[in-house]
Amino acid sequence: MIICKPKPAVQFVLFALLAVTYGISFLLIGYIVQGKQSIWLYGGVLISLIVTFLFTIRVLIGHKSLFIDKGKISVKYLFRTYTFDAQAITSWEEIEIKTFNNQVFKQIDLVLENQKVSFSQQEHTDYDKLLQFLKKIKKQVKGKP
């Protein structure tokens, strides 16, 4: 069984950033409630609330896990789950990008029927097992999947 889910360190950082953005938003709202009102404060509240809202949506939508067991592939998002057969893999591609300090960022783009899912080595567990499974079951497609 292959379980490809977000690493705990990545989850901690994302939720810590969420806590900071919510803290800034509530701090600015507190200043407005106390009566220390100025034009820049209203702008700061508006900007911080928009950033906080968009970041929260990004974290909730972007949280996904992949479960592979006995020829079944399940992609689990926070609020829904999709299940496919292993033959439902239309195409996949491993992308490698060299970063400025000679490290390599690796990502697998997986197309299951009409759904595209991406998993990166730095953010998800069992990346190597997923790559071995994909090489065994279907040949890699170069270019846009």
mmCIF file with all atom_site columns, C-alpha atoms in Angstrom:
data_model
loop_
_atom_site.group_PDB
_atom_site.id
_atom_site.type_symbol
_atom_site.label_atom_id
_atom_site.label_alt_id
_atom_site.label_comp_id
_atom_site.label_asym_id
_atom_site.label_entity_id
_atom_site.label_seq_id
_atom_site.pdbx_PDB_ins_code
_atom_site.Cartn_x
_atom_site.Cartn_y
_atom_site.Cartn_z
_atom_site.occupancy
_atom_site.B_iso_or_equiv
_atom_site.pdbx_formal_charge
_atom_site.auth_seq_id
_atom_site.auth_comp_id
_atom_site.auth_asym_id
_atom_site.auth_atom_id
_atom_site.pdbx_PDB_model_num
ATOM 1   C CA . MET A 1 1   ? 0.000   0.000  0.000   1.00 0.00 ? 1   MET A CA 1
ATOM 2   C CA . ILE A 1 2   ? 1.304   3.425  -0.971  1.00 0.00 ? 2   ILE A CA 1
ATOM 3   C CA . ILE A 1 3   ? 0.175   6.437  1.029   1.00 0.00 ? 3   ILE A CA 1
ATOM 4   C CA . CYS A 1 4   ? 1.342   9.714  -0.463  1.00 0.00 ? 4   CYS A CA 1
ATOM 5   C CA . LYS A 1 5   ? 0.260   12.511 1.875   1.00 0.00 ? 5   LYS A CA 1
ATOM 6   C CA . PRO A 1 6   ? 1.606   15.916 2.937   1.00 0.00 ? 6   PRO A CA 1
ATOM 7   C CA . LYS A 1 7   ? 4.620   15.804 5.240   1.00 0.00 ? 7   LYS A CA 1
ATOM 8   C CA . PRO A 1 8   ? 3.982   16.942 8.836   1.00 0.00 ? 8   PRO A CA 1
ATOM 9   C CA . ALA A 1 9   ? 6.593   19.717 8.570   1.00 0.00 ? 9   ALA A CA 1
ATOM 10  C CA . VAL A 1 10  ? 4.799   21.199 5.556   1.00 0.00 ? 10  VAL A CA 1
ATOM 11  C CA . GLN A 1 11  ? 1.458   21.067 7.365   1.00 0.00 ? 11  GLN A CA 1
ATOM 12  C CA . PHE A 1 12  ? 2.970   22.752 10.423  1.00 0.00 ? 12  PHE A CA 1
ATOM 13  C CA . VAL A 1 13  ? 4.401   25.612 8.361   1.00 0.00 ? 13  VAL A CA 1
ATOM 14  C CA . LEU A 1 14  ? 1.137   26.179 6.482   1.00 0.00 ? 14  LEU A CA 1
ATOM 15  C CA . PHE A 1 15  ? -0.958  26.225 9.648   1.00 0.00 ? 15  PHE A CA 1
ATOM 16  C CA . ALA A 1 16  ? 1.588   28.474 11.405  1.00 0.00 ? 16  ALA A CA 1
ATOM 17  C CA . LEU A 1 17  ? 1.321   30.942 8.511   1.00 0.00 ? 17  LEU A CA 1
ATOM 18  C CA . LEU A 1 18  ? -2.463  30.737 8.749   1.00 0.00 ? 18  LEU A CA 1
ATOM 19  C CA . ALA A 1 19  ? -2.257  31.536 12.467  1.00 0.00 ? 19  ALA A CA 1
ATOM 20  C CA . VAL A 1 20  ? -0.016  34.544 11.758  1.00 0.00 ? 20  VAL A CA 1
ATOM 21  C CA . THR A 1 21  ? -2.312  35.930 9.053   1.00 0.00 ? 21  THR A CA 1
ATOM 22  C CA . TYR A 1 22  ? -5.380  35.473 11.264  1.00 0.00 ? 22  TYR A CA 1
ATOM 23  C CA . GLY A 1 23  ? -3.510  37.123 14.145  1.00 0.00 ? 23  GLY A CA 1
ATOM 24  C CA . ILE A 1 24  ? -2.615  40.155 12.045  1.00 0.00 ? 24  ILE A CA 1
ATOM 25  C CA . SER A 1 25  ? -6.197  40.451 10.813  1.00 0.00 ? 25  SER A CA 1
ATOM 26  C CA . PHE A 1 26  ? -7.668  40.288 14.317  1.00 0.00 ? 26  PHE A CA 1
ATOM 27  C CA . LEU A 1 27  ? -5.047  42.717 15.654  1.00 0.00 ? 27  LEU A CA 1
ATOM 28  C CA . LEU A 1 28  ? -5.948  45.293 13.021  1.00 0.00 ? 28  LEU A CA 1
ATOM 29  C CA . ILE A 1 29  ? -9.666  44.760 13.646  1.00 0.00 ? 29  ILE A CA 1
ATOM 30  C CA . GLY A 1 30  ? -8.983  45.268 17.370  1.00 0.00 ? 30  GLY A CA 1
ATOM 31  C CA . TYR A 1 31  ? -7.380  48.637 16.680  1.00 0.00 ? 31  TYR A CA 1
ATOM 32  C CA . ILE A 1 32  ? -10.441 49.720 14.715  1.00 0.00 ? 32  ILE A CA 1
ATOM 33  C CA . VAL A 1 33  ? -12.796 48.598 17.502  1.00 0.00 ? 33  VAL A CA 1
ATOM 34  C CA . GLN A 1 34  ? -10.749 50.563 20.079  1.00 0.00 ? 34  GLN A CA 1
ATOM 35  C CA . GLY A 1 35  ? -11.343 53.733 18.109  1.00 0.00 ? 35  GLY A CA 1
ATOM 36  C CA . LYS A 1 36  ? -7.829  54.247 16.735  1.00 0.00 ? 36  LYS A CA 1
ATOM 37  C CA . GLN A 1 37  ? -9.090  54.716 13.226  1.00 0.00 ? 37  GLN A CA 1
ATOM 38  C CA . SER A 1 38  ? -7.167  56.030 10.289  1.00 0.00 ? 38  SER A CA 1
ATOM 39  C CA . ILE A 1 39  ? -7.335  55.494 6.567   1.00 0.00 ? 39  ILE A CA 1
ATOM 40  C CA . TRP A 1 40  ? -4.291  53.218 6.405   1.00 0.00 ? 40  TRP A CA 1
ATOM 41  C CA . LEU A 1 41  ? -5.795  51.008 9.112   1.00 0.00 ? 41  LEU A CA 1
ATOM 42  C CA . TYR A 1 42  ? -8.928  50.350 7.061   1.00 0.00 ? 42  TYR A CA 1
ATOM 43  C CA . GLY A 1 43  ? -6.736  49.516 4.073   1.00 0.00 ? 43  GLY A CA 1
ATOM 44  C CA . GLY A 1 44  ? -4.601  47.212 6.206   1.00 0.00 ? 44  GLY A CA 1
ATOM 45  C CA . VAL A 1 45  ? -7.652  45.378 7.507   1.00 0.00 ? 45  VAL A CA 1
ATOM 46  C CA . LEU A 1 46  ? -9.055  44.964 4.018   1.00 0.00 ? 46  LEU A CA 1
ATOM 47  C CA . ILE A 1 47  ? -5.775  43.673 2.598   1.00 0.00 ? 47  ILE A CA 1
ATOM 48  C CA . SER A 1 48  ? -5.102  41.334 5.535   1.00 0.00 ? 48  SER A CA 1
ATOM 49  C CA . LEU A 1 49  ? -8.617  39.872 5.399   1.00 0.00 ? 49  LEU A CA 1
ATOM 50  C CA . ILE A 1 50  ? -8.359  39.243 1.658   1.00 0.00 ? 50  ILE A CA 1
ATOM 51  C CA . VAL A 1 51  ? -4.925  37.610 2.006   1.00 0.00 ? 51  VAL A CA 1
ATOM 52  C CA . THR A 1 52  ? -6.102  35.517 4.970   1.00 0.00 ? 52  THR A CA 1
ATOM 53  C CA . PHE A 1 53  ? -9.229  34.369 3.155   1.00 0.00 ? 53  PHE A CA 1
ATOM 54  C CA . LEU A 1 54  ? -7.364  33.438 -0.042  1.00 0.00 ? 54  LEU A CA 1
ATOM 55  C CA . PHE A 1 55  ? -4.599  31.659 1.882   1.00 0.00 ? 55  PHE A CA 1
ATOM 56  C CA . THR A 1 56  ? -7.166  29.673 3.897   1.00 0.00 ? 56  THR A CA 1
ATOM 57  C CA . ILE A 1 57  ? -8.909  28.575 0.701   1.00 0.00 ? 57  ILE A CA 1
ATOM 58  C CA . ARG A 1 58  ? -5.551  27.629 -0.854  1.00 0.00 ? 58  ARG A CA 1
ATOM 59  C CA . VAL A 1 59  ? -4.611  25.475 2.151   1.00 0.00 ? 59  VAL A CA 1
ATOM 60  C CA . LEU A 1 60  ? -7.995  23.739 2.284   1.00 0.00 ? 60  LEU A CA 1
ATOM 61  C CA . ILE A 1 61  ? -8.186  23.037 -1.452  1.00 0.00 ? 61  ILE A CA 1
ATOM 62  C CA . GLY A 1 62  ? -4.529  22.090 -1.825  1.00 0.00 ? 62  GLY A CA 1
ATOM 63  C CA . HIS A 1 63  ? -4.531  19.436 0.920   1.00 0.00 ? 63  HIS A CA 1
ATOM 64  C CA . LYS A 1 64  ? -4.627  16.070 -0.848  1.00 0.00 ? 64  LYS A CA 1
ATOM 65  C CA . SER A 1 65  ? -3.539  12.496 -0.246  1.00 0.00 ? 65  SER A CA 1
ATOM 66  C CA . LEU A 1 66  ? -3.093  9.571  -2.617  1.00 0.00 ? 66  LEU A CA 1
ATOM 67  C CA . PHE A 1 67  ? -3.782  5.978  -1.572  1.00 0.00 ? 67  PHE A CA 1
ATOM 68  C CA . ILE A 1 68  ? -2.833  3.084  -3.854  1.00 0.00 ? 68  ILE A CA 1
ATOM 69  C CA . ASP A 1 69  ? -3.832  -0.440 -2.867  1.00 0.00 ? 69  ASP A CA 1
ATOM 70  C CA . LYS A 1 70  ? -4.715  -3.556 -4.892  1.00 0.00 ? 70  LYS A CA 1
ATOM 71  C CA . GLY A 1 71  ? -5.107  -1.791 -8.218  1.00 0.00 ? 71  GLY A CA 1
ATOM 72  C CA . LYS A 1 72  ? -7.270  0.988  -6.796  1.00 0.00 ? 72  LYS A CA 1
ATOM 73  C CA . ILE A 1 73  ? -6.160  4.611  -6.659  1.00 0.00 ? 73  ILE A CA 1
ATOM 74  C CA . SER A 1 74  ? -7.892  6.980  -4.245  1.00 0.00 ? 74  SER A CA 1
ATOM 75  C CA . VAL A 1 75  ? -7.282  10.717 -4.318  1.00 0.00 ? 75  VAL A CA 1
ATOM 76  C CA . LYS A 1 76  ? -8.563  12.188 -1.078  1.00 0.00 ? 76  LYS A CA 1
ATOM 77  C CA . TYR A 1 77  ? -9.110  15.899 -0.690  1.00 0.00 ? 77  TYR A CA 1
ATOM 78  C CA . LEU A 1 78  ? -10.263 17.489 2.542   1.00 0.00 ? 78  LEU A CA 1
ATOM 79  C CA . PHE A 1 79  ? -13.969 17.312 1.665   1.00 0.00 ? 79  PHE A CA 1
ATOM 80  C CA . ARG A 1 80  ? -14.204 14.662 -1.069  1.00 0.00 ? 80  ARG A CA 1
ATOM 81  C CA . THR A 1 81  ? -12.618 11.465 -2.346  1.00 0.00 ? 81  THR A CA 1
ATOM 82  C CA . TYR A 1 82  ? -12.171 10.141 -5.879  1.00 0.00 ? 82  TYR A CA 1
ATOM 83  C CA . THR A 1 83  ? -11.496 6.447  -6.521  1.00 0.00 ? 83  THR A CA 1
ATOM 84  C CA . PHE A 1 84  ? -10.112 5.079  -9.795  1.00 0.00 ? 84  PHE A CA 1
ATOM 85  C CA . ASP A 1 85  ? -8.791  1.803  -11.160 1.00 0.00 ? 85  ASP A CA 1
ATOM 86  C CA . ALA A 1 86  ? -5.073  1.655  -11.911 1.00 0.00 ? 86  ALA A CA 1
ATOM 87  C CA . GLN A 1 87  ? -5.919  1.576  -15.625 1.00 0.00 ? 87  GLN A CA 1
ATOM 88  C CA . ALA A 1 88  ? -7.536  5.022  -15.271 1.00 0.00 ? 88  ALA A CA 1
ATOM 89  C CA . ILE A 1 89  ? -4.094  6.630  -15.391 1.00 0.00 ? 89  ILE A CA 1
ATOM 90  C CA . THR A 1 90  ? -4.185  8.492  -18.684 1.00 0.00 ? 90  THR A CA 1
ATOM 91  C CA . SER A 1 91  ? -0.635  9.830  -18.433 1.00 0.00 ? 91  SER A CA 1
ATOM 92  C CA . TRP A 1 92  ? 1.998   10.911 -15.956 1.00 0.00 ? 92  TRP A CA 1
ATOM 93  C CA . GLU A 1 93  ? 5.209   12.877 -16.046 1.00 0.00 ? 93  GLU A CA 1
ATOM 94  C CA . GLU A 1 94  ? 8.030   13.477 -13.599 1.00 0.00 ? 94  GLU A CA 1
ATOM 95  C CA . ILE A 1 95  ? 9.304   17.032 -13.750 1.00 0.00 ? 95  ILE A CA 1
ATOM 96  C CA . GLU A 1 96  ? 12.763  17.887 -12.428 1.00 0.00 ? 96  GLU A CA 1
ATOM 97  C CA . ILE A 1 97  ? 13.803  21.500 -11.936 1.00 0.00 ? 97  ILE A CA 1
ATOM 98  C CA . LYS A 1 98  ? 17.300  22.443 -10.810 1.00 0.00 ? 98  LYS A CA 1
ATOM 99  C CA . THR A 1 99  ? 17.241  25.184 -8.200  1.00 0.00 ? 99  THR A CA 1
ATOM 100 C CA . PHE A 1 100 ? 19.874  27.860 -7.618  1.00 0.00 ? 100 PHE A CA 1
ATOM 101 C CA . ASN A 1 101 ? 21.816  25.883 -4.997  1.00 0.00 ? 101 ASN A CA 1
ATOM 102 C CA . ASN A 1 102 ? 22.213  22.716 -7.134  1.00 0.00 ? 102 ASN A CA 1
ATOM 103 C CA . GLN A 1 103 ? 19.275  20.926 -5.557  1.00 0.00 ? 103 GLN A CA 1
ATOM 104 C CA . VAL A 1 104 ? 16.540  19.318 -7.610  1.00 0.00 ? 104 VAL A CA 1
ATOM 105 C CA . PHE A 1 105 ? 12.815  19.953 -7.214  1.00 0.00 ? 105 PHE A CA 1
ATOM 106 C CA . LYS A 1 106 ? 10.891  16.866 -8.339  1.00 0.00 ? 106 LYS A CA 1
ATOM 107 C CA . GLN A 1 107 ? 7.196   16.696 -9.052  1.00 0.00 ? 107 GLN A CA 1
ATOM 108 C CA . ILE A 1 108 ? 4.892   14.068 -10.539 1.00 0.00 ? 108 ILE A CA 1
ATOM 109 C CA . ASP A 1 109 ? 1.967   15.285 -12.632 1.00 0.00 ? 109 ASP A CA 1
ATOM 110 C CA . LEU A 1 110 ? -0.581  12.484 -12.770 1.00 0.00 ? 110 LEU A CA 1
ATOM 111 C CA . VAL A 1 111 ? -3.646  12.543 -15.040 1.00 0.00 ? 111 VAL A CA 1
ATOM 112 C CA . LEU A 1 112 ? -6.472  10.254 -13.929 1.00 0.00 ? 112 LEU A CA 1
ATOM 113 C CA . GLU A 1 113 ? -9.263  10.282 -16.515 1.00 0.00 ? 113 GLU A CA 1
ATOM 114 C CA . ASN A 1 114 ? -10.092 14.022 -16.517 1.00 0.00 ? 114 ASN A CA 1
ATOM 115 C CA . GLN A 1 115 ? -8.429  14.990 -13.241 1.00 0.00 ? 115 GLN A CA 1
ATOM 116 C CA . LYS A 1 116 ? -4.835  16.230 -12.911 1.00 0.00 ? 116 LYS A CA 1
ATOM 117 C CA . VAL A 1 117 ? -3.040  15.739 -9.591  1.00 0.00 ? 117 VAL A CA 1
ATOM 118 C CA . SER A 1 118 ? 0.496   16.833 -8.683  1.00 0.00 ? 118 SER A CA 1
ATOM 119 C CA . PHE A 1 119 ? 2.748   15.481 -5.945  1.00 0.00 ? 119 PHE A CA 1
ATOM 120 C CA . SER A 1 120 ? 6.198   16.844 -5.117  1.00 0.00 ? 120 SER A CA 1
ATOM 121 C CA . GLN A 1 121 ? 9.064   15.100 -3.402  1.00 0.00 ? 121 GLN A CA 1
ATOM 122 C CA . GLN A 1 122 ? 9.630   17.947 -0.941  1.00 0.00 ? 122 GLN A CA 1
ATOM 123 C CA . GLU A 1 123 ? 6.004   18.170 0.211   1.00 0.00 ? 123 GLU A CA 1
ATOM 124 C CA . HIS A 1 124 ? 4.672   14.594 0.143   1.00 0.00 ? 124 HIS A CA 1
ATOM 125 C CA . THR A 1 125 ? 5.639   11.264 1.700   1.00 0.00 ? 125 THR A CA 1
ATOM 126 C CA . ASP A 1 126 ? 6.297   8.034  -0.268  1.00 0.00 ? 126 ASP A CA 1
ATOM 127 C CA . TYR A 1 127 ? 7.269   9.909  -3.425  1.00 0.00 ? 127 TYR A CA 1
ATOM 128 C CA . ASP A 1 128 ? 9.783   7.220  -4.433  1.00 0.00 ? 128 ASP A CA 1
ATOM 129 C CA . LYS A 1 129 ? 7.242   4.412  -3.977  1.00 0.00 ? 129 LYS A CA 1
ATOM 130 C CA . LEU A 1 130 ? 4.738   6.326  -6.105  1.00 0.00 ? 130 LEU A CA 1
ATOM 131 C CA . LEU A 1 131 ? 7.354   6.806  -8.824  1.00 0.00 ? 131 LEU A CA 1
ATOM 132 C CA . GLN A 1 132 ? 8.234   3.083  -8.815  1.00 0.00 ? 132 GLN A CA 1
ATOM 133 C CA . PHE A 1 133 ? 4.547   2.158  -9.030  1.00 0.00 ? 133 PHE A CA 1
ATOM 134 C CA . LEU A 1 134 ? 3.972   4.488  -11.969 1.00 0.00 ? 134 LEU A CA 1
ATOM 135 C CA . LYS A 1 135 ? 7.031   3.194  -13.830 1.00 0.00 ? 135 LYS A CA 1
ATOM 136 C CA . LYS A 1 136 ? 5.806   -0.355 -13.334 1.00 0.00 ? 136 LYS A CA 1
ATOM 137 C CA . ILE A 1 137 ? 2.211   0.243  -14.408 1.00 0.00 ? 137 ILE A CA 1
ATOM 138 C CA . LYS A 1 138 ? 2.516   2.750  -17.264 1.00 0.00 ? 138 LYS A CA 1
ATOM 139 C CA . LYS A 1 139 ? 5.263   4.291  -19.349 1.00 0.00 ? 139 LYS A CA 1
ATOM 140 C CA . GLN A 1 140 ? 6.010   7.961  -18.689 1.00 0.00 ? 140 GLN A CA 1
ATOM 141 C CA . VAL A 1 141 ? 4.651   10.492 -21.160 1.00 0.00 ? 141 VAL A CA 1
ATOM 142 C CA . LYS A 1 142 ? 6.973   13.406 -21.927 1.00 0.00 ? 142 LYS A CA 1
ATOM 143 C CA . GLY A 1 143 ? 5.580   16.865 -22.459 1.00 0.00 ? 143 GLY A CA 1
ATOM 144 C CA . LYS A 1 144 ? 2.213   18.081 -21.262 1.00 0.00 ? 144 LYS A CA 1
ATOM 145 C CA . PRO A 1 145 ? 0.130   15.274 -19.734 1.00 0.00 ? 145 PRO A CA 1
#
